[in-house]
Short mmCIF file of C-alpha atoms and ligand atoms in Angstrom, two decimals:
data_model
loop_
_atom_site.label_atom_id
_atom_site.label_comp_id
_atom_site.label_asym_id
_atom_site.label_seq_id
_atom_site.Cartn_x
_atom_site.Cartn_y
_atom_site.Cartn_z
CA MET A 681 24.79 -18.34 -15.47
CA GLU A 682 25.22 -18.30 -11.73
CA ARG A 683 22.05 -17.30 -9.78
CA ILE A 684 22.18 -14.58 -7.19
CA ARG A 685 22.70 -15.94 -3.74
CA MET A 686 20.46 -14.73 -0.65
CA THR A 687 21.27 -15.03 2.92
CA THR A 688 18.02 -14.09 4.80
CA PRO A 689 14.75 -15.40 3.55
CA ILE A 690 11.89 -13.03 2.59
CA VAL A 691 8.48 -13.73 4.08
CA GLU A 692 6.21 -15.01 1.11
CA MET A 693 2.61 -14.66 1.59
CA ASP A 694 0.70 -16.47 -1.09
CA GLY A 695 -2.90 -15.49 -2.01
CA ASP A 696 -6.00 -16.04 -3.98
CA GLU A 697 -7.59 -16.42 -7.43
CA MET A 698 -5.97 -14.89 -10.59
CA THR A 699 -3.23 -13.27 -8.49
CA ARG A 700 -2.21 -16.64 -7.07
CA VAL A 701 -1.92 -17.89 -10.66
CA VAL A 702 0.14 -14.76 -11.72
CA TRP A 703 2.25 -15.11 -8.48
CA LYS A 704 3.51 -18.53 -9.63
CA TRP A 705 4.18 -17.42 -13.17
CA ILE A 706 6.28 -14.42 -11.86
CA LYS A 707 8.35 -16.67 -9.65
CA GLU A 708 8.94 -19.28 -12.32
CA GLU A 709 9.78 -17.07 -15.22
CA LEU A 710 11.18 -13.80 -13.66
CA ILE A 711 12.90 -14.65 -10.38
CA ILE A 712 13.77 -18.31 -9.85
CA PRO A 713 15.90 -18.43 -13.11
CA TYR A 714 18.00 -15.67 -11.74
CA VAL A 715 17.92 -15.65 -7.99
CA ASP A 716 18.52 -18.56 -5.75
CA LEU A 717 15.34 -17.47 -4.08
CA LYS A 718 15.03 -18.17 -0.32
CA THR A 719 11.52 -17.53 1.26
CA GLU A 720 9.58 -18.50 4.31
CA TYR A 721 6.38 -19.54 2.72
CA TYR A 722 2.97 -18.88 4.20
CA ASP A 723 -0.14 -19.79 2.35
CA LEU A 724 -2.68 -16.98 2.90
CA GLY A 725 -5.01 -18.61 0.36
CA LEU A 726 -8.54 -18.52 1.83
CA LYS A 727 -8.78 -22.40 2.03
CA ASN A 728 -5.64 -22.48 4.18
CA ARG A 729 -6.70 -19.43 6.31
CA ASP A 730 -9.88 -21.47 6.95
CA PHE A 731 -8.02 -24.70 7.57
CA THR A 732 -5.61 -22.96 10.24
CA GLU A 733 -8.40 -20.77 11.66
CA ASP A 734 -6.47 -17.81 10.34
CA GLU A 735 -3.46 -18.54 12.44
CA VAL A 736 -1.35 -18.56 9.22
CA THR A 737 -2.00 -14.93 8.70
CA LYS A 738 -0.71 -14.11 12.26
CA GLU A 739 2.30 -16.36 11.87
CA ALA A 740 3.13 -14.54 8.56
CA ALA A 741 2.87 -11.27 10.27
CA TYR A 742 5.07 -12.40 13.14
CA ALA A 743 7.56 -13.71 10.72
CA THR A 744 7.73 -10.28 8.99
CA LYS A 745 8.56 -8.81 12.41
CA ARG A 746 11.32 -11.15 12.70
CA LEU A 747 12.69 -11.32 9.16
CA GLY A 748 11.97 -7.71 8.28
CA VAL A 749 10.89 -8.03 4.77
CA ALA A 750 7.70 -9.62 3.26
CA VAL A 751 5.99 -9.87 -0.06
CA LYS A 752 2.17 -10.47 -0.20
CA CYS A 753 -0.11 -11.63 -2.94
CA ALA A 754 -3.66 -10.28 -3.06
CA THR A 755 -6.09 -12.20 -0.83
CA ILE A 756 -9.84 -12.50 -0.61
CA THR A 757 -11.47 -10.69 2.35
CA PRO A 758 -14.43 -13.03 2.84
CA ASN A 759 -17.99 -11.66 2.80
CA ALA A 760 -21.24 -13.73 3.11
CA GLN A 761 -21.07 -14.90 -0.51
CA ARG A 762 -17.44 -16.11 0.01
CA VAL A 763 -18.46 -18.01 3.15
CA LYS A 764 -20.78 -20.03 1.01
CA GLU A 765 -18.43 -20.26 -2.04
CA TYR A 766 -15.53 -21.68 0.25
CA ASP A 767 -17.72 -23.29 2.77
CA LEU A 768 -15.96 -21.40 5.51
CA LYS A 769 -15.92 -21.99 9.16
CA GLN A 770 -16.52 -18.25 9.78
CA MET A 771 -16.15 -14.89 8.02
CA TRP A 772 -12.44 -14.44 8.71
CA LYS A 773 -11.13 -10.85 9.14
CA SER A 774 -9.29 -9.01 6.37
CA PRO A 775 -5.71 -10.44 6.24
CA ASN A 776 -4.45 -6.96 5.61
CA GLY A 777 -6.21 -5.65 8.71
CA THR A 778 -4.66 -8.40 10.89
CA ILE A 779 -1.19 -7.93 9.50
CA ARG A 780 -1.47 -4.17 9.86
CA ALA A 781 -2.65 -4.47 13.57
CA ILE A 782 0.44 -6.68 14.36
CA LEU A 783 3.01 -4.52 12.53
CA ASP A 784 1.36 -1.17 13.46
CA GLY A 785 2.28 0.32 10.22
CA THR A 786 1.49 2.91 7.63
CA VAL A 787 0.61 2.19 4.05
CA PHE A 788 2.38 4.06 1.30
CA ARG A 789 0.93 3.83 -2.26
CA ALA A 790 2.69 4.93 -5.26
CA PRO A 791 1.90 4.67 -8.99
CA ILE A 792 4.30 3.03 -11.45
CA THR A 793 4.71 5.49 -14.38
CA VAL A 794 5.35 4.55 -17.90
CA LYS A 795 5.61 6.45 -21.26
CA GLY A 796 2.31 6.32 -23.07
CA ILE A 797 0.23 6.31 -19.95
CA GLU A 798 0.28 10.08 -19.16
CA PRO A 799 -1.15 11.39 -15.91
CA TYR A 800 -4.51 13.50 -16.35
CA VAL A 801 -2.59 16.24 -14.63
CA LYS A 802 -0.20 17.55 -17.23
CA THR A 803 2.36 18.98 -14.70
CA TRP A 804 3.10 15.64 -13.00
CA LYS A 805 6.31 14.33 -13.98
CA LYS A 806 7.10 12.02 -11.10
CA PRO A 807 5.02 9.77 -8.95
CA ILE A 808 3.34 11.03 -5.76
CA THR A 809 3.20 8.69 -2.87
CA ILE A 810 0.31 8.77 -0.47
CA ALA A 811 0.93 7.93 3.09
CA ARG A 812 -2.39 7.08 4.87
CA HIS A 813 -2.80 6.89 8.57
CA ALA A 814 -4.60 3.64 9.01
CA TYR A 815 -5.97 4.09 12.55
CA GLY A 816 -9.03 5.81 14.15
CA ASP A 817 -11.05 8.97 13.08
CA ILE A 818 -14.28 8.08 11.46
CA TYR A 819 -13.36 4.55 10.83
CA SER A 820 -13.94 3.76 14.49
CA ALA A 821 -16.29 6.58 15.24
CA VAL A 822 -19.60 6.28 17.14
CA GLU A 823 -22.74 8.07 15.77
CA ASN A 824 -26.14 8.98 16.94
CA VAL A 825 -29.33 10.42 15.69
CA CYS A 826 -30.61 13.28 17.94
CA PRO A 827 -34.36 13.98 18.30
CA ALA A 828 -35.71 17.51 18.23
CA GLY A 829 -35.29 19.23 21.61
CA SER A 830 -32.25 17.02 22.77
CA ARG A 831 -28.94 18.30 23.98
CA ALA A 832 -25.85 16.46 22.83
CA GLU A 833 -22.67 16.71 24.94
CA LEU A 834 -19.04 15.37 24.95
CA VAL A 835 -18.20 14.02 28.25
CA VAL A 836 -14.58 13.00 29.34
CA THR A 837 -14.42 11.15 32.57
CA ALA A 838 -10.99 11.23 34.02
CA LYS A 839 -9.38 8.34 36.11
CA ASP A 840 -10.51 10.01 39.43
CA GLY A 841 -14.02 10.41 38.16
CA THR A 842 -13.97 14.09 37.39
CA GLU A 843 -16.13 15.03 34.25
CA THR A 844 -15.45 17.65 31.71
CA ARG A 845 -18.59 18.33 29.72
CA THR A 846 -18.81 20.29 26.26
CA THR A 847 -22.01 20.87 24.78
CA ILE A 848 -22.14 19.96 21.12
CA LYS A 849 -25.53 21.14 20.24
CA ASP A 850 -28.82 22.02 21.69
CA PHE A 851 -31.17 20.63 18.95
CA ASP A 852 -34.22 22.53 18.09
CA GLY A 853 -35.05 20.36 15.13
CA SER A 854 -33.59 16.67 14.83
CA GLY A 855 -30.13 16.10 13.85
CA ILE A 856 -27.05 13.92 13.95
CA ILE A 857 -23.74 13.61 15.93
CA MET A 858 -20.55 11.64 15.73
CA GLY A 859 -17.72 11.00 18.20
CA MET A 860 -14.31 10.02 17.05
CA HIS A 861 -10.78 9.58 18.40
CA ASN A 862 -7.13 9.10 17.77
CA THR A 863 -4.37 8.37 20.17
CA ASP A 864 -1.03 10.30 20.65
CA ALA A 865 0.85 6.89 20.36
CA SER A 866 -0.69 6.04 16.96
CA ILE A 867 -0.11 9.56 15.57
CA ALA A 868 3.55 9.44 16.74
CA SER A 869 4.09 6.01 15.10
CA PHE A 870 2.39 7.37 11.85
CA ALA A 871 4.75 10.42 11.95
CA ARG A 872 7.91 8.34 12.36
CA CYS A 873 6.83 5.78 9.61
CA CYS A 874 6.48 8.83 7.26
CA PHE A 875 9.85 10.28 8.23
CA ASN A 876 11.63 6.97 7.83
CA TYR A 877 10.05 6.28 4.57
CA ALA A 878 11.03 9.75 3.32
CA LEU A 879 14.60 9.23 4.35
CA ASP A 880 14.62 5.61 2.86
CA THR A 881 13.19 6.81 -0.52
CA ARG A 882 15.02 10.14 -0.39
CA GLN A 883 11.83 12.15 -1.07
CA PRO A 884 10.35 15.37 0.55
CA LEU A 885 7.43 14.88 2.80
CA TRP A 886 4.35 16.90 3.12
CA PHE A 887 1.55 16.56 5.72
CA ALA A 888 -1.71 18.30 5.55
CA ALA A 889 -4.64 18.63 7.85
CA LYS A 890 -7.32 21.21 8.81
CA ASP A 891 -5.73 22.66 12.07
CA THR A 892 -7.22 26.17 11.52
CA ILE A 893 -10.74 24.75 11.97
CA SER A 894 -9.94 21.78 14.30
CA LYS A 895 -7.89 23.56 16.75
CA LYS A 896 -7.55 20.50 19.06
CA TYR A 897 -7.86 17.50 16.99
CA ASP A 898 -6.09 18.20 13.66
CA HIS A 899 -3.80 20.51 15.63
CA ARG A 900 -2.61 17.55 17.72
CA PHE A 901 -1.49 15.87 14.46
CA LYS A 902 0.45 19.03 13.43
CA ASP A 903 2.13 19.41 16.77
CA ILE A 904 3.17 15.73 17.10
CA PHE A 905 4.57 15.64 13.63
CA ARG A 906 6.58 18.92 14.22
CA GLU A 907 7.89 17.77 17.57
CA ILE A 908 9.14 14.44 16.38
CA TYR A 909 10.59 16.08 13.29
CA ASP A 910 12.53 18.73 15.18
CA LYS A 911 13.77 16.27 17.78
CA GLU A 912 14.55 13.14 15.86
CA TYR A 913 14.74 13.78 12.13
CA ALA A 914 15.64 17.30 11.13
CA ASP A 915 19.41 16.52 11.15
CA LYS A 916 18.97 13.30 9.36
CA PHE A 917 16.92 15.09 6.54
CA ARG A 918 19.56 17.71 6.34
CA GLU A 919 22.39 15.19 6.03
CA ALA A 920 20.45 13.24 3.36
CA GLY A 921 19.86 16.43 1.40
CA ILE A 922 15.99 16.14 1.57
CA PRO A 923 14.06 19.39 1.92
CA ASP A 924 12.67 20.23 5.50
CA TYR A 925 9.48 18.51 6.34
CA PHE A 926 6.50 20.62 5.18
CA TYR A 927 3.15 21.17 6.83
CA THR A 928 0.40 22.91 5.04
CA LEU A 929 -3.31 23.38 5.43
CA ILE A 930 -5.10 20.64 3.39
CA ASP A 931 -6.80 23.15 1.16
CA ASP A 932 -3.40 24.71 0.21
CA ALA A 933 -1.95 21.18 -0.30
CA VAL A 934 -4.41 20.17 -2.92
CA ALA A 935 -3.77 23.24 -4.94
CA ARG A 936 -0.04 22.61 -4.57
CA VAL A 937 -0.30 18.96 -5.39
CA ILE A 938 -2.16 19.81 -8.68
CA ARG A 939 0.43 22.26 -9.67
CA SER A 940 3.40 20.21 -8.57
CA GLU A 941 5.71 18.00 -10.60
CA GLY A 942 5.33 15.22 -8.26
CA GLY A 943 8.13 13.25 -6.63
CA PHE A 944 7.14 13.72 -3.01
CA ILE A 945 5.25 11.80 -0.21
CA TRP A 946 1.93 13.23 0.87
CA ALA A 947 0.92 12.17 4.42
CA LEU A 948 -2.80 12.33 5.26
CA LYS A 949 -5.16 11.48 7.95
CA ASN A 950 -7.28 8.35 7.59
CA TYR A 951 -10.23 9.66 5.62
CA ASP A 952 -8.33 12.16 3.52
CA GLY A 953 -5.75 9.25 2.61
CA ASP A 954 -8.65 6.96 1.71
CA VAL A 955 -10.29 9.50 -0.76
CA MET A 956 -6.96 11.03 -2.13
CA SER A 957 -5.44 7.60 -2.82
CA ASP A 958 -8.27 6.71 -5.03
CA MET A 959 -8.15 10.00 -6.71
CA LEU A 960 -4.43 9.73 -7.38
CA ALA A 961 -4.62 6.06 -8.61
CA THR A 962 -7.01 7.10 -11.26
CA ALA A 963 -5.41 10.38 -12.17
CA PHE A 964 -2.07 8.55 -12.74
CA GLY A 965 -3.75 5.83 -14.76
CA ASP A 966 -4.74 2.39 -13.52
CA LEU A 967 -5.20 0.52 -10.35
CA ALA A 968 -3.08 -2.30 -11.68
CA MET A 969 -0.03 0.08 -11.82
CA MET A 970 -0.33 1.03 -8.11
CA THR A 971 2.18 -0.39 -5.61
CA SER A 972 1.70 -0.57 -1.86
CA VAL A 973 4.06 -0.97 0.97
CA LEU A 974 3.26 -1.30 4.74
CA VAL A 975 6.08 0.17 6.79
CA SER A 976 6.10 -0.41 10.55
CA PRO A 977 7.62 2.23 12.86
CA ASP A 978 10.54 -0.05 13.53
CA GLY A 979 11.34 -0.44 9.84
CA LYS A 980 9.67 -3.72 8.79
CA TYR A 981 8.38 -3.77 5.14
CA GLU A 982 5.58 -5.64 3.51
CA PHE A 983 5.25 -5.16 -0.21
CA GLU A 984 2.12 -5.78 -2.28
CA ALA A 985 -0.08 -4.72 -5.35
CA ALA A 986 -2.75 -2.23 -4.49
CA HIS A 987 -5.42 -4.27 -6.41
CA GLY A 988 -7.27 -7.37 -5.40
CA THR A 989 -7.52 -10.97 -6.65
CA VAL A 990 -9.21 -10.10 -10.03
CA THR A 991 -11.99 -12.46 -9.51
CA ALA A 992 -13.60 -12.14 -12.94
CA HIS A 993 -10.37 -13.06 -14.54
CA TYR A 994 -9.90 -16.02 -12.52
CA TYR A 995 -13.40 -17.46 -13.40
CA ARG A 996 -12.40 -17.06 -16.99
CA TYR A 997 -9.07 -18.75 -16.26
CA LEU A 998 -10.97 -21.72 -14.74
CA LYS A 999 -12.78 -22.15 -17.94
CA GLY A 1000 -9.51 -22.53 -19.84
CA GLU A 1001 -8.93 -18.87 -21.10
CA ILE A 1002 -5.77 -17.06 -20.27
CA PRO A 1003 -7.13 -13.65 -19.20
CA SER A 1004 -5.52 -10.30 -19.88
CA THR A 1005 -4.31 -9.75 -16.24
CA ASN A 1006 -1.79 -7.03 -15.70
CA SER A 1007 0.97 -8.42 -13.47
CA VAL A 1008 3.07 -5.10 -13.21
CA ALA A 1009 2.17 -4.18 -9.59
CA THR A 1010 2.69 -7.76 -8.42
CA ILE A 1011 6.07 -7.75 -10.22
CA PHE A 1012 6.91 -4.55 -8.41
CA ALA A 1013 5.97 -5.99 -4.99
CA TRP A 1014 8.45 -8.75 -5.60
CA THR A 1015 11.18 -6.19 -6.69
CA GLY A 1016 10.51 -4.03 -3.74
CA ALA A 1017 11.17 -7.00 -1.34
CA LEU A 1018 14.18 -8.28 -3.31
CA ARG A 1019 15.70 -4.72 -3.24
CA LYS A 1020 15.06 -4.16 0.35
CA ARG A 1021 16.49 -7.70 1.26
CA GLY A 1022 19.52 -6.85 -0.74
CA GLU A 1023 20.04 -3.62 0.98
CA LEU A 1024 19.57 -4.97 4.41
CA ASP A 1025 21.88 -7.96 3.81
CA GLY A 1026 24.57 -6.09 1.85
CA ILE A 1027 23.85 -8.00 -1.44
CA PRO A 1028 24.14 -5.28 -4.13
CA GLU A 1029 23.57 -7.78 -6.94
CA LEU A 1030 20.14 -8.50 -5.45
CA ALA A 1031 19.10 -4.80 -5.45
CA GLU A 1032 20.56 -4.40 -8.97
CA PHE A 1033 18.51 -7.41 -10.19
CA ALA A 1034 15.42 -5.83 -8.82
CA GLY A 1035 16.16 -2.70 -10.63
CA LYS A 1036 16.72 -4.68 -14.01
CA LEU A 1037 13.43 -6.49 -13.56
CA GLU A 1038 11.58 -3.26 -13.07
CA GLN A 1039 13.40 -1.73 -16.07
CA ALA A 1040 12.42 -4.86 -18.19
CA THR A 1041 8.79 -4.47 -17.11
CA ILE A 1042 8.67 -0.81 -18.02
CA ASN A 1043 10.63 -1.44 -21.30
CA THR A 1044 8.03 -3.96 -22.26
CA ILE A 1045 5.02 -1.68 -21.86
CA GLU A 1046 6.93 1.26 -23.44
CA SER A 1047 7.62 -0.89 -26.55
CA GLY A 1048 3.77 -1.20 -26.86
CA ILE A 1049 3.23 -4.76 -25.41
CA MET A 1050 0.61 -4.53 -22.61
CA THR A 1051 -2.65 -6.03 -21.33
CA LYS A 1052 -6.12 -4.95 -22.35
CA SER A 1053 -7.06 -2.49 -19.57
CA LEU A 1054 -3.69 -0.68 -20.10
CA SER A 1055 -4.04 -0.51 -23.90
CA VAL A 1056 -7.17 1.45 -23.52
CA LEU A 1057 -5.41 4.11 -21.78
CA SER A 1058 -2.12 4.15 -23.68
CA SER A 1059 -1.31 7.00 -26.23
CA LEU A 1060 1.32 4.74 -27.94
CA GLU A 1061 0.79 3.78 -31.52
CA ASN A 1062 1.26 0.04 -32.73
CA ILE A 1063 0.07 -1.52 -29.52
CA LYS A 1064 0.09 -5.34 -29.22
CA VAL A 1065 -2.42 -6.50 -26.59
CA VAL A 1066 -1.36 -9.75 -25.02
CA ASN A 1067 -2.63 -11.99 -22.32
CA GLY A 1068 -1.32 -12.17 -18.78
CA ARG A 1069 0.93 -15.06 -19.54
CA GLU A 1070 2.27 -13.53 -22.79
CA LEU A 1071 3.14 -10.40 -20.88
CA ILE A 1072 5.34 -12.19 -18.49
CA ILE A 1073 7.09 -13.97 -21.11
CA SER A 1074 7.66 -10.60 -23.10
CA ILE A 1075 9.20 -9.17 -19.82
CA ARG A 1076 11.49 -12.11 -19.68
CA ASP A 1077 12.75 -11.53 -23.08
CA ARG A 1078 13.56 -8.00 -22.22
CA LEU A 1079 15.17 -9.03 -18.91
CA GLU A 1080 17.41 -11.36 -20.87
CA GLU A 1081 18.61 -8.45 -22.85
CA LEU A 1082 19.46 -6.49 -19.75
CA ILE A 1083 21.28 -9.28 -17.88
P1 LIG B 460 -9.88 -6.16 -7.89
O1 LIG B 460 -9.57 -7.58 -7.67
O2 LIG B 460 -8.89 -5.20 -7.72
O3 LIG B 460 -10.54 -6.02 -9.36
C1 LIG B 460 -11.38 -5.00 -9.72
C2 LIG B 460 -11.39 -4.81 -11.20
O4 LIG B 460 -10.32 -4.10 -11.62
C3 LIG B 460 -11.24 -6.19 -11.98
O5 LIG B 460 -12.43 -6.85 -12.13
C4 LIG B 460 -10.53 -5.60 -13.22
O6 LIG B 460 -11.34 -5.09 -14.16
C5 LIG B 460 -9.67 -4.67 -12.65
N1 LIG B 460 -8.32 -5.19 -12.23
C6 LIG B 460 -7.78 -5.05 -11.03
N2 LIG B 460 -6.60 -5.51 -11.05
C7 LIG B 460 -6.33 -5.87 -12.24
C8 LIG B 460 -5.21 -6.48 -12.97
N3 LIG B 460 -4.09 -6.77 -12.23
N4 LIG B 460 -5.26 -6.69 -14.21
C9 LIG B 460 -6.21 -6.32 -15.03
N5 LIG B 460 -7.38 -5.82 -14.40
C10 LIG B 460 -7.30 -5.55 -13.09
O7 LIG B 460 -11.12 -5.79 -6.76
P2 LIG B 460 -12.33 -6.51 -6.38
O8 LIG B 460 -13.05 -7.15 -7.63
O9 LIG B 460 -13.18 -5.50 -5.71
O10 LIG B 460 -12.11 -7.58 -5.37
C11 LIG B 460 -11.78 -9.02 -5.74
C12 LIG B 460 -11.33 -9.73 -4.54
O11 LIG B 460 -10.09 -9.18 -4.08
C13 LIG B 460 -12.27 -9.55 -3.29
O12 LIG B 460 -12.42 -10.82 -2.74
C14 LIG B 460 -11.48 -8.72 -2.25
O13 LIG B 460 -11.72 -9.01 -1.04
C15 LIG B 460 -10.07 -8.85 -2.71
N6 LIG B 460 -9.12 -7.64 -2.47
C16 LIG B 460 -7.93 -7.88 -1.92
C17 LIG B 460 -7.12 -6.86 -1.80
C18 LIG B 460 -5.74 -7.08 -1.15
O14 LIG B 460 -5.44 -8.24 -0.87
N7 LIG B 460 -4.90 -6.29 -0.88
C19 LIG B 460 -7.37 -5.57 -2.18
C20 LIG B 460 -8.50 -5.34 -2.78
C21 LIG B 460 -9.46 -6.33 -2.94
P3 LIG B 460 -12.03 -5.98 -15.32
O15 LIG B 460 -12.86 -7.11 -14.73
O16 LIG B 460 -13.04 -4.91 -15.93
O17 LIG B 460 -10.94 -6.35 -16.26
MG1 LIG B 461 -10.91 4.47 -0.85
#
């Protein structure tokens, strides 16, 4: 059989621990036999990040800007214990944070749904994708404790030195305050990422905030989304047959989400997105069934699994055991990248192959073959629990049937 040819390479970011092992299995068994795989390889494994003083992470992000499509393996974000374990020169920053800062993107997370793993919410028939604004708000806020009898004020000093003061609170007893910010530029780029992704995946877009209470802060988000939509996207949505962009108050949104059938993108401010994405991941089933894609405002894509390097499994692997690691989200990171590359380069066979690999993966699980953590959640009868390696071999068998 002739392997599918590629023209432009995909940026391949290798990673750490168990996911690095799974990464190799996926490439060897599920991709290279069928695709004449072209990648620009960057080793983001912790040892190499330390060796290159983290330059490799930046190079990989710039390569993504240049080539447009990347796939990333999970990586360790070092803490004090990791600095010791790997004898690191310093506590390097989170690679995802570095990549996000360079690409200036929005992260979209969506569950992979299969028969047998039913969402806890009975009405949900299709996945719900969360778009989380990954800049500002409480994540870069300053806070203070205020003693009894103190006055707390917001002071804005303009370029010419003029001050605008707003009293936050005259404290009788002691209390606390917080100052947070966002920028029009970041909100605008968040909005454009969301509108582009909605067009790209042909899904409706919802955005929800608390503009009735936060009349300047949250209202700003609402206004910027509306202005950009009306000016740049309303016609495109109509042409694509996607319902008009929908804003609603966040309280109303949570009620609608629970009663919905799914199948839309839910854009949220930083904190709301943080909380709601964990809620949705659990409600749909399992972290190892969650995909994640970073989309930049100028349309560059970086695909990955939402979970980490599965450290406990790796330590067992080092002792000679083949752990029951679920590779589904990592497989979908690869198929996401292959499909996007196929679409951009006009290679329909590549996008078709990505679809078949996803179908083979879903067929495998729906036939009852799955890893341990998924088997606990599944309502199927006759489940065969397999280890991480066996799962990939079973998926390859199903893929052979489809090709
Ligand atoms: P994790 O690797 O996602 O694992 C947490 C637990 O979830 C695992 O111990 C395992 O439970 C279960 N799990 C997650 N993915 C699984 C899979 N594919 N198959 C089966 N079980 C799975 O998160 P963590 O333990 O908090 O973090 C480990 C390392 O990953 C850290 O160094 C962290 O910095 C890094 N991390 C990286 C990323 C990223 O690169 N995007 C994201 C998060 C964390 P059981 O042990 O009970 O089986
Ligand atoms: Mg969270």
